[in-house]
Coordinates of C-alpha atoms and ligand atoms in Angstrom, one line a residue:
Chain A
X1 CA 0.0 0.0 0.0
X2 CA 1.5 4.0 -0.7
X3 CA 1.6 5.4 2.1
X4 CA 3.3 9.3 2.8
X5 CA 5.0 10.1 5.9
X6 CA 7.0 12.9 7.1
X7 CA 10.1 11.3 8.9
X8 CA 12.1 13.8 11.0
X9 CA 11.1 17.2 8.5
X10 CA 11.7 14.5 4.8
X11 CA 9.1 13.9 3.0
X12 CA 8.5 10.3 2.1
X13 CA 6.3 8.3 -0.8
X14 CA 6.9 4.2 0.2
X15 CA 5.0 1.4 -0.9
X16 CA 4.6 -1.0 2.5
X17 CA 2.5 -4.3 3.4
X18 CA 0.1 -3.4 5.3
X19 CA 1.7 -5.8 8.2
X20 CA 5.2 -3.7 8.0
X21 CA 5.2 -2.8 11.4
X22 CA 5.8 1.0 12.1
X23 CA 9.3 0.4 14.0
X24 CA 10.4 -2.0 10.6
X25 CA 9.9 0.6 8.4
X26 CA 11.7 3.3 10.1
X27 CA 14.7 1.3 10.2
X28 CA 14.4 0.6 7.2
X29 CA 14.9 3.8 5.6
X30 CA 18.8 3.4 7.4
X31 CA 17.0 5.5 10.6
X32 CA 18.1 2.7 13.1
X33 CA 18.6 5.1 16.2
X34 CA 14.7 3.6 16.9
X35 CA 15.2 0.1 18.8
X36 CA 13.6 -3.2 19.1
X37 CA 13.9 -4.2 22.2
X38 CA 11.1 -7.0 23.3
X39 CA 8.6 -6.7 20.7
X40 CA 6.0 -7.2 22.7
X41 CA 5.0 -4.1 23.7
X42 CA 6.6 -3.7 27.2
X43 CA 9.4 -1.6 27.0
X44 CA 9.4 1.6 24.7
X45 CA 13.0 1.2 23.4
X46 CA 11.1 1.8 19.8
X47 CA 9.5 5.2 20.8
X48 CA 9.0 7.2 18.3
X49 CA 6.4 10.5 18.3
X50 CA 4.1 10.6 16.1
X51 CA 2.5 14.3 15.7
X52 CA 4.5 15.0 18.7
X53 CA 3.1 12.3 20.9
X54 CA 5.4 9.0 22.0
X55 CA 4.2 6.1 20.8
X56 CA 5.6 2.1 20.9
X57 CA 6.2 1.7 16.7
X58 CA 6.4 -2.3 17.6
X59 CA 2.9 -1.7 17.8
X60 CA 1.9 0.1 15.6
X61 CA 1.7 -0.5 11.4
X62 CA 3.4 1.4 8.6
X63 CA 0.2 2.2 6.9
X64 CA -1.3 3.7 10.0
X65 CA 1.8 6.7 10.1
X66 CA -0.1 7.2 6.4
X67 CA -0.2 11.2 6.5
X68 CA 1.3 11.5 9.9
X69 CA 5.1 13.3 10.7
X70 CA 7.0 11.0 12.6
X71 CA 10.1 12.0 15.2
X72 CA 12.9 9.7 15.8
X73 CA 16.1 10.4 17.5
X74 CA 17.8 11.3 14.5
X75 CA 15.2 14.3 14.3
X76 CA 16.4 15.3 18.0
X77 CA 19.4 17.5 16.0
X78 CA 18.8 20.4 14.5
X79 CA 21.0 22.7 12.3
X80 CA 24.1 20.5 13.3
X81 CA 23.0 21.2 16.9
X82 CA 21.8 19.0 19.5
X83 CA 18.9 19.3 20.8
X84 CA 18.8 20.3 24.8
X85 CA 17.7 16.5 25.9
X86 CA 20.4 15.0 24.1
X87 CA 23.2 17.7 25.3
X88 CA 21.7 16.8 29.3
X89 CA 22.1 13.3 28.5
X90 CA 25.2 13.4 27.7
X91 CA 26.2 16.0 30.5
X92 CA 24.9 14.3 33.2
X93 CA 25.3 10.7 32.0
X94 CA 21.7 9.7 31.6
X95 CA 22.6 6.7 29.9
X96 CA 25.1 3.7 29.9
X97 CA 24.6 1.3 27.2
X98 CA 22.6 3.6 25.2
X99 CA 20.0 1.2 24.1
X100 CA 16.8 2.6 26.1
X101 CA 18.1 6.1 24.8
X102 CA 16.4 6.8 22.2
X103 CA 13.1 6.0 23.4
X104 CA 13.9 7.7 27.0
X105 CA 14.9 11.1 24.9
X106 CA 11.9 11.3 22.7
X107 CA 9.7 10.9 25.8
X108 CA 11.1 13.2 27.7
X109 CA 11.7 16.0 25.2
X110 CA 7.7 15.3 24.4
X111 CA 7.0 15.5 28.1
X112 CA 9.3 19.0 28.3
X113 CA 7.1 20.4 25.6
X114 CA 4.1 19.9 28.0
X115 CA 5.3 20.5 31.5
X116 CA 8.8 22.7 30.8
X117 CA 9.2 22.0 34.8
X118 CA 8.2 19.1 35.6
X119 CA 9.2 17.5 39.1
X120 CA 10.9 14.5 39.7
X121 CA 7.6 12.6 40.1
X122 CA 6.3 14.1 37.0
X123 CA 9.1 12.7 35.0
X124 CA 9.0 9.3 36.8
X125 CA 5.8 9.1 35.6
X126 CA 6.5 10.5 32.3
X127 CA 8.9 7.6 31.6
X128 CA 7.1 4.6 33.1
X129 CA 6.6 3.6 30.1
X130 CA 10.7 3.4 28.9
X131 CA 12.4 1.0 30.5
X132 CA 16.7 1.1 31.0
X133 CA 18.0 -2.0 32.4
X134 CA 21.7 -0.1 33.6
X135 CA 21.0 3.4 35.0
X136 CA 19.0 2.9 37.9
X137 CA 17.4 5.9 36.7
X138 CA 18.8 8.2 38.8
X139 CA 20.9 10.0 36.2
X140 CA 17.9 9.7 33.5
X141 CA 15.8 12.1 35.8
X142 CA 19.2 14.4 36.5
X143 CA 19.4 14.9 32.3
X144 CA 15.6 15.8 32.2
X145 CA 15.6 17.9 35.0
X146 CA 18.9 19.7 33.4
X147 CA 17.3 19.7 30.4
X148 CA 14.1 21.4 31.5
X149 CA 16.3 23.9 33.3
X150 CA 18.6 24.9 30.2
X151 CA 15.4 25.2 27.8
X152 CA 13.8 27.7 30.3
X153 CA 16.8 30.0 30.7
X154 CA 16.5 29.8 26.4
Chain B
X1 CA 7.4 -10.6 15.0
X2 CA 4.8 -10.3 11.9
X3 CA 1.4 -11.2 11.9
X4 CA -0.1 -13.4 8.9
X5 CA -0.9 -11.1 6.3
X6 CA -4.5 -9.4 5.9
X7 CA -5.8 -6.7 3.9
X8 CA -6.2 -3.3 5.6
X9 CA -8.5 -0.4 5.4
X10 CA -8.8 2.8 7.0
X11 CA -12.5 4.3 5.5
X12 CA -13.0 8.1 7.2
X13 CA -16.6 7.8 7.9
X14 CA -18.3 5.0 10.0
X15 CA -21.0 4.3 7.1
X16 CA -17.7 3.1 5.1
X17 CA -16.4 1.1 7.6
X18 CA -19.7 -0.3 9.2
X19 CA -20.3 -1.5 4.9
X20 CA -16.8 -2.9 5.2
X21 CA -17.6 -5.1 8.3
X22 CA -21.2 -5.8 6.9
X23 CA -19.4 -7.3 3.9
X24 CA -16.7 -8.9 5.3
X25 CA -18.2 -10.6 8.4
X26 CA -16.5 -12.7 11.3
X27 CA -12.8 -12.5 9.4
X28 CA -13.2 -8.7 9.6
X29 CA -11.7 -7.3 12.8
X30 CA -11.8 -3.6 13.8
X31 CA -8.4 -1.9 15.0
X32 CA -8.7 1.2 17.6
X33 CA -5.6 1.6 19.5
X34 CA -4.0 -1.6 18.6
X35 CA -2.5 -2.1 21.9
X36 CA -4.2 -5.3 22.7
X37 CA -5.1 -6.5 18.7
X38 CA -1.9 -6.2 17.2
X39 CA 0.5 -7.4 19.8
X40 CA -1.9 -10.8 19.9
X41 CA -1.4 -10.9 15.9
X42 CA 2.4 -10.8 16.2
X43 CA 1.8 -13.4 18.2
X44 CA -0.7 -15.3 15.9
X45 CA -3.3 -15.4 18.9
X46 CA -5.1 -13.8 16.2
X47 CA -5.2 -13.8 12.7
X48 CA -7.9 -11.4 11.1
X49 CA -8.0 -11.7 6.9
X50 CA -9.5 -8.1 7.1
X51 CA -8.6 -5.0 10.0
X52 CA -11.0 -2.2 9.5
X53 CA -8.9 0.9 10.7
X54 CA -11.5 3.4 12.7
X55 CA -8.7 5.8 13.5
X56 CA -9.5 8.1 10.5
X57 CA -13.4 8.1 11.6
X58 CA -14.3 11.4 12.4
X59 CA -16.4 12.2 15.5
X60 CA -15.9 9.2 17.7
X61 CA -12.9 11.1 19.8
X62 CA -15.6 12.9 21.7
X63 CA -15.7 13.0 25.5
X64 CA -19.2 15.1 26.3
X65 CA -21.7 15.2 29.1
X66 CA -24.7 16.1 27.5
X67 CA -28.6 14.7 27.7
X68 CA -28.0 13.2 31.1
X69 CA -24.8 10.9 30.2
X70 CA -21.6 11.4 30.3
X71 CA -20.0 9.8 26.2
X72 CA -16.9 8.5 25.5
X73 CA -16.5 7.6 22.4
X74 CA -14.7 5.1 20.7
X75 CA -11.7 6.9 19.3
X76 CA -10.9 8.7 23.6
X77 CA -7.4 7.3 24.7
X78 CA -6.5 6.3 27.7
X79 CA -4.6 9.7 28.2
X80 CA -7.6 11.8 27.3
X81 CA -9.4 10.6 30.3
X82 CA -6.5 11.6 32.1
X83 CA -6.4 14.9 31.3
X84 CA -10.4 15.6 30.9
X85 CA -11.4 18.1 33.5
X86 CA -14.8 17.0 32.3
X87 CA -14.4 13.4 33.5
X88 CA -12.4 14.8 37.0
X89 CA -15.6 16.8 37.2
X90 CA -18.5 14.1 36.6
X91 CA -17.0 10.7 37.8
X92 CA -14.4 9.7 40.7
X93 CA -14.3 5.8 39.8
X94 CA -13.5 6.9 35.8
X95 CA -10.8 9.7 36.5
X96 CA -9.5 7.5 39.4
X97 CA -8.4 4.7 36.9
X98 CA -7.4 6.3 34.3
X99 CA -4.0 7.2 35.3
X100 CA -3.1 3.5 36.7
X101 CA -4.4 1.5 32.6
X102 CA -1.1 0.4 31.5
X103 CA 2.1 2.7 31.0
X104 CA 2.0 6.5 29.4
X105 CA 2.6 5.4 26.0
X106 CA 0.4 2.5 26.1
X107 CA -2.4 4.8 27.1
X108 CA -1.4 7.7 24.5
X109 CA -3.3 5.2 21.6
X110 CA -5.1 2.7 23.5
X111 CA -8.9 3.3 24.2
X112 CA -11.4 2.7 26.6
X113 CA -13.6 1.4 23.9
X114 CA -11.1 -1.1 22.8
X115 CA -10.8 -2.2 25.9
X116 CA -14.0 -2.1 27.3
X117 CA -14.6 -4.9 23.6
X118 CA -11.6 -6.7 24.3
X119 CA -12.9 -7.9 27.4
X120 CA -9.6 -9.0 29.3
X121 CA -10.5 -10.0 32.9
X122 CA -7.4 -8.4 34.2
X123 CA -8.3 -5.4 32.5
X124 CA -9.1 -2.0 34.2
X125 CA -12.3 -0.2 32.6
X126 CA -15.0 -2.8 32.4
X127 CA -14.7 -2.8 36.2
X128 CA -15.5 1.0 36.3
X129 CA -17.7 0.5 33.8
X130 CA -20.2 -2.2 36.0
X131 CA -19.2 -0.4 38.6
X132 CA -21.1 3.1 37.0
X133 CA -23.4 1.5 35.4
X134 CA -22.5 2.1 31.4
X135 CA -24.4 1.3 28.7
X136 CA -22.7 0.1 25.1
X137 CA -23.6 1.7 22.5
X138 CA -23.1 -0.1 19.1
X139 CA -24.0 0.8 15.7
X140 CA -24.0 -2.0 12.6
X141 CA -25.1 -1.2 9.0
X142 CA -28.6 -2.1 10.4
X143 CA -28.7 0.4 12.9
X144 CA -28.3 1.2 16.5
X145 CA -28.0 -0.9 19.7
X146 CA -27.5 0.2 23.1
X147 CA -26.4 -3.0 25.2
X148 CA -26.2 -2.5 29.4
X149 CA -22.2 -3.5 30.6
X150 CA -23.9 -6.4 32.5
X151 CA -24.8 -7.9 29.0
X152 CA -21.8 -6.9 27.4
X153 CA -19.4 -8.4 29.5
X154 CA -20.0 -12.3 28.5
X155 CA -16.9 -13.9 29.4
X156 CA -13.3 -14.2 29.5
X157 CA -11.9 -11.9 26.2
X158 CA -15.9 -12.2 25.0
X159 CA -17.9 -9.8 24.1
X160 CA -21.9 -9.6 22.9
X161 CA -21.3 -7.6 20.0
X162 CA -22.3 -9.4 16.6
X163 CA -20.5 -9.3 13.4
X164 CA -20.4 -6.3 11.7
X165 CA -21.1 -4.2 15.1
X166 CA -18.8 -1.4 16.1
X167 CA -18.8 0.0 19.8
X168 CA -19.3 4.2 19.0
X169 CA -19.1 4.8 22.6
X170 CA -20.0 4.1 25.9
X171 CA -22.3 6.3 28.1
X172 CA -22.6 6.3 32.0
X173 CA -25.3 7.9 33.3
X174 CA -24.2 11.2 35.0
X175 CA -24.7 11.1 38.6
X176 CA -26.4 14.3 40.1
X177 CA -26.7 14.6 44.1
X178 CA -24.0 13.7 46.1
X179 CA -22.1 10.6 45.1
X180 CA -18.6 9.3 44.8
X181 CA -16.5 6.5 43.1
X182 CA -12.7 5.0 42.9
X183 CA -10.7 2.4 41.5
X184 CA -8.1 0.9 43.9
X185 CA -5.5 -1.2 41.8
X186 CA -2.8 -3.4 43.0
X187 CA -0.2 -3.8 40.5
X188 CA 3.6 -5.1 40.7
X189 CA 5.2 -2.7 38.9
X190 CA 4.4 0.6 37.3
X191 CA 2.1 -0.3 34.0
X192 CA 1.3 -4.0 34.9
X193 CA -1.8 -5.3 34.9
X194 CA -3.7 -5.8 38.2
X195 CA -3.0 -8.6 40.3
X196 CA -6.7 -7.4 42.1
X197 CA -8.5 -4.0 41.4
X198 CA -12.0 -3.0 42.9
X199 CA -14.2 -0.4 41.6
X200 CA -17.2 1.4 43.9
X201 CA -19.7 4.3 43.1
X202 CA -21.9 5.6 45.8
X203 CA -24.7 7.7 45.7
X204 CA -26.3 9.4 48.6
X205 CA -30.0 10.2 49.2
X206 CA -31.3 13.2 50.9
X207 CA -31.9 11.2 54.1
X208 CA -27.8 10.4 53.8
X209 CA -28.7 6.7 53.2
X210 CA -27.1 5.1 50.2
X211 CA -29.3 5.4 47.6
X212 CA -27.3 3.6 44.7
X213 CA -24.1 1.0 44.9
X214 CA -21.6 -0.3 42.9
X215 CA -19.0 -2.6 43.3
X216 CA -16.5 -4.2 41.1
X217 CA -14.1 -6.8 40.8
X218 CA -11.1 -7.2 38.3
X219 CA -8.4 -9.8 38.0
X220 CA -10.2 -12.5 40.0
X221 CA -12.6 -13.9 37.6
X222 CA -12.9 -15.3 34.2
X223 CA -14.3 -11.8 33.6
X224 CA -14.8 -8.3 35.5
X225 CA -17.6 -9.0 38.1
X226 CA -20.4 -7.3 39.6
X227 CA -20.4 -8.0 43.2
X228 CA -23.7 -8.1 43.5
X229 CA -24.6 -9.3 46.8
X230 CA -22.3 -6.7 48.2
X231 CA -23.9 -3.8 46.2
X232 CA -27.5 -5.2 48.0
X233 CA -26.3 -5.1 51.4
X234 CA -25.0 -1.2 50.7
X235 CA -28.1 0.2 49.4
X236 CA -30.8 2.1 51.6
X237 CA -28.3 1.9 54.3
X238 CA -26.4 4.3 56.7
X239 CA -23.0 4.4 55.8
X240 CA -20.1 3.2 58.4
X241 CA -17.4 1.3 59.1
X242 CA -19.4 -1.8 60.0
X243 CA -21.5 -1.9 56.8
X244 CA -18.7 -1.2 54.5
X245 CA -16.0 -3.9 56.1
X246 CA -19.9 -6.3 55.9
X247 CA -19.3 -5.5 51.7
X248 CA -16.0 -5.7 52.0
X249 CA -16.3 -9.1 53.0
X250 CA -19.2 -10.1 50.7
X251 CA -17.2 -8.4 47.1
X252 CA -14.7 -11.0 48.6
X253 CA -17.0 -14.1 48.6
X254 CA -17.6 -13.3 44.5
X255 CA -14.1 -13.8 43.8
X256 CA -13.0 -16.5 42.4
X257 CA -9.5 -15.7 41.9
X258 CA -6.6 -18.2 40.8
X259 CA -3.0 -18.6 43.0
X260 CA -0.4 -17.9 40.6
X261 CA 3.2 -15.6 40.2
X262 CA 1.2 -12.8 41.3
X263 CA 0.1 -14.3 44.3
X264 CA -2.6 -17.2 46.4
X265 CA -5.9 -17.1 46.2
X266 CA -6.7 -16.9 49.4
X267 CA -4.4 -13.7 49.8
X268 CA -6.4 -12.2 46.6
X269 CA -9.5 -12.6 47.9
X270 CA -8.4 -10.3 51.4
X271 CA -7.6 -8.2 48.9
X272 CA -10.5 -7.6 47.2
X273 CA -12.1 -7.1 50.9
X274 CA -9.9 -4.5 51.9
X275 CA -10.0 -2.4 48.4
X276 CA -13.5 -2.8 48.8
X277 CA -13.6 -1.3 52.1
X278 CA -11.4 1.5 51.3
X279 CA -12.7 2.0 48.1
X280 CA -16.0 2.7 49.8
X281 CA -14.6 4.8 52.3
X282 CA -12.8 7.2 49.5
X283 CA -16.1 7.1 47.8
X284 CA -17.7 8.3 50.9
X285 CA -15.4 11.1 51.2
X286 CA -16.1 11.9 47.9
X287 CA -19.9 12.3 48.6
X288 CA -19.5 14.0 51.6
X289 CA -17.1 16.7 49.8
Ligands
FAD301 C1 2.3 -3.1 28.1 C2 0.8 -3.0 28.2 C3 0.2 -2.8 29.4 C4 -1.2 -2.8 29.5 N1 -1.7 -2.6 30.8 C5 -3.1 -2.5 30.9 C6 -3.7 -2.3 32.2 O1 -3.0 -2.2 33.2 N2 -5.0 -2.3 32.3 C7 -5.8 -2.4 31.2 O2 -7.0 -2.3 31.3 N3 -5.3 -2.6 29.9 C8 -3.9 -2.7 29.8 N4 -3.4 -2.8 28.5 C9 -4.3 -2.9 27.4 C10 -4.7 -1.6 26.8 O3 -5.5 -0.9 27.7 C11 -5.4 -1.6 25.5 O4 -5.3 -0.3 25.0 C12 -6.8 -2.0 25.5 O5 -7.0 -3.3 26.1 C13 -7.4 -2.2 24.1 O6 -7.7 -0.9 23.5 P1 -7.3 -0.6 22.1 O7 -7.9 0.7 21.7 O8 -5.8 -0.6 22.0 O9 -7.9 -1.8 21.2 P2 -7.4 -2.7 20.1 O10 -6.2 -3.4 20.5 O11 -7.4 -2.0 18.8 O12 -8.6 -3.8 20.0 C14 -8.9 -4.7 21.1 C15 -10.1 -5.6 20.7 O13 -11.3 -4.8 20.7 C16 -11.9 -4.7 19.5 N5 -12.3 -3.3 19.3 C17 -11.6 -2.2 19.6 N6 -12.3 -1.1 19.4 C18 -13.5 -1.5 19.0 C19 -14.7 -0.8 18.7 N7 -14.8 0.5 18.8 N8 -15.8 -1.6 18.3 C20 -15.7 -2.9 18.3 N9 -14.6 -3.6 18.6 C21 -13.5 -2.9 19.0 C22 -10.8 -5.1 18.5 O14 -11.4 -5.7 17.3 C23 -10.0 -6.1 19.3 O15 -10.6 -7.4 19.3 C24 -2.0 -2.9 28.4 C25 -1.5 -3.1 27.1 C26 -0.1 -3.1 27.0 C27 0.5 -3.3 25.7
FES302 S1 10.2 -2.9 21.2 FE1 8.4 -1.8 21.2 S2 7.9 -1.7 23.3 FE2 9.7 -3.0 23.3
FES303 S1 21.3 2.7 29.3 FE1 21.2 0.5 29.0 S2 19.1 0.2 28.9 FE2 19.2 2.2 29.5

């Protein structure tokens, strides 16, 4: 089926089976920054936001982000810049292995874009859904935190 | 993980896709927010030929309270209950469970229609939804159909919609006077499913008796359950600590629960008497406010 997405600002015309699931199909266009983690629905490393909102793309099909613009973390950057989350991250080691990060970014930059100051609860809450087997977490709320606090002095 | 292959549609008005359904029959399968559906076709726990697509409908993403019920229709997410002041407003037991159905992404594309048809005993909303007394409404190329929760809820992941049905929303009636509901859920971690969860709605009458009760079981039965014998005892009573531990005791009697990882049986059903209790009590409070 043709479907036409807008993946991170590019516009795209793709011909899919309408079982290609959302997550398949991003990586497919060589954006693989979006993970597969257990494909079942459980642990957000293939967050993606679709018309700004973070969604699992393991569950999810292709045809259904017909229309739609879809953010990965290769649309964090802009201008050769990264974006605040991703500078935090890195700043306050919010990650370890990296492989929850791309899904823990693109919730928490959604969830900056809501609540600019959230507290630690808030973000707890916000990232219930993203699961990281090696921080503890602890440093994951520290980069969102830092993050909110750099994008209000901006 | 792929699902067996099946031809897709996504019409943008429900005449399309209710002529889609009508045509198609049982191997037709309508897809809200997939968060239940298409993880069970990766799995091959189900295999539709045919996924009618209702996300593109227009008009079924209302929340409204108008003509005496309180709608949510088909398309409302998890999250927009969440953040509807309308809801916080009208119903305690609704806006209470909200936040605690699944994890926030889960609950930014799954609905409570979807989930009200899928008809998972361990799942949250058709608990509130006995509990406040919804009706179903469905609509079918034949016409209309409004279905009470009671006959709704057949059995485990069974609904009584029939082929070619859609659920366009659910309505509660919208309680006036001074009344009160919750949803107490025990989970093991954040986003889980419940390992016991009660629902309760009072309503008081003018005399401060209780005038209307409802009480709600989930995760103990082959599906959400009424406990009905407990809802009797409450009504044109005086509320206190005696009748409500008295329900709490009687919601526990219609659990039926099953020992497994999550814990005994035995220990479930104390559950269920406490949540009751306190789920009474918070409904009280509520009432009282
Ligand atoms: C990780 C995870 C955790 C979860 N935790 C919980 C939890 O704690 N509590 C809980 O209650 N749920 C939980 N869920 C399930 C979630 O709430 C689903 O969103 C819900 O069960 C189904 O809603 P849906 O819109 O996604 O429906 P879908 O998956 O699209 O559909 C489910 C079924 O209902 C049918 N259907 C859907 N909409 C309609 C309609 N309008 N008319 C007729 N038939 C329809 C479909 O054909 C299908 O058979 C969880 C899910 C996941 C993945
Ligand atoms: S890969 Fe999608 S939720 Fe784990
Ligand atoms: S950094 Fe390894 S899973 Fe989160």
């Amino acid at each position: 089926m043709q479907i036409n997405v807008t993946l991170n600002g590019a516009s795209l015309s793709s011909d899919v089976e309408a079982r290609q699931l959302l997550v398949d199909y991003i990586r497919g266009t060589g954006a693989t920054g979006t993970h597969i983690g257990c494909d079942t629905t459980s642990c957000g490393a293939c967050t993606v936001l679709i018309d700004g909102t973070p969604m699992k793309s393991c569950t999810m099909f292709a045809v259904q982000a017909n229309g739609k613009s879809i953010t990965t973390v290769e649309g964090l950057k802009q201008n050769g810049e990264l974006h605040q989350i991703q500078a935090s991250f890195k700043e306050k080691h919010g990650l370890q292995c990296g492989f929850c990060t791309p899904g823990m970014m693109l919730t928490s930059a959604a969830l900056l874009e809501q609540n600019p100051e959230p507290s630690e609860d808030d973000i707890r809450w916000a990232i219930s859904g993203n699961i990281c087997r090696c921080t503890g977490y602890v440093n994951i709320v520290k980069a969102v935190q830092h993050a909110g606090e750099e994008m209000r002095k901006s | 993980m792929y699902p067996a292959a099946f031809a897709y549609s996504a019409p943008e008005t429900l005449d399309e896709a209710l002529a889609t359904l009508s045509q198609e029959g049982e191997s037709a399968r309508v897809l809200a927010g997939g968060q239940s559906l298409i993880p069970m076709m990766k799995l091959r726990l189900a295999s539709p030929a045919h996924l009618v697509d209702i996300n593109n409908i227009s008009g079924l993403d209302h929340i409204n309270s108008a003509n005496g019920y309180l709608r949510i229709g088909a398309l409302v997410r998890h999250n927009d209950i969440v953040n509807s002041a309308d809801i916080a407003a009208h119903n305690g037991a609704i806006a209470s469970a909200a936040p605690w159905v699944a994890d926030p992404l889960v609950r930014n594309r799954g609905t409570l229609c979807g989930s009200v048809a899928h008809c998972d005993p361990e799942g949250d909303w058709n608990s509130v939804m006995l509990a406040v007394r919804a009706e179903v409404v469905a609509q079918s190329a034949a016409g209309e159909r409004v279905i009470p929760i009671d006959d709704f809820v057949v059995d485990f992941f069974t609904n009584s919609l029939e082929p070619g049905e859609i659920v366009t929303e659910v309505r509660i009636p919208k309680y006036t006077g001074k009344g009160g509901g919750a949803y107490l859920k025990l989970e093991r971690k954040i986003g889980d499913y419940a390992t016991v969860a009660v629902a309760t709605q009072l309503q008081l009458g003018d005399d401060g008796k209780i005038s209307e009760a409802g009480v709600a079981l989930t995760a103990v039965n082959n599906k959400n359950t009424r406990a009905t014998a407990a809802e009797q005892a409450l009504v044109g009573q005086e509320p206190s600590d005696e009748l409500f531990k008295e329900a709490g005791a009687l919601a526990a009697r219609a659990a039926e629960p099953e020992s497994n990882v999550r814990g005994t049986a035995e220990w479930k059903r104390n559950v269920v008497s406490v949540y009751t209790r306190r789920g009474l009590e918070a409904s009280l409070a509520q009432a009282r406010a």
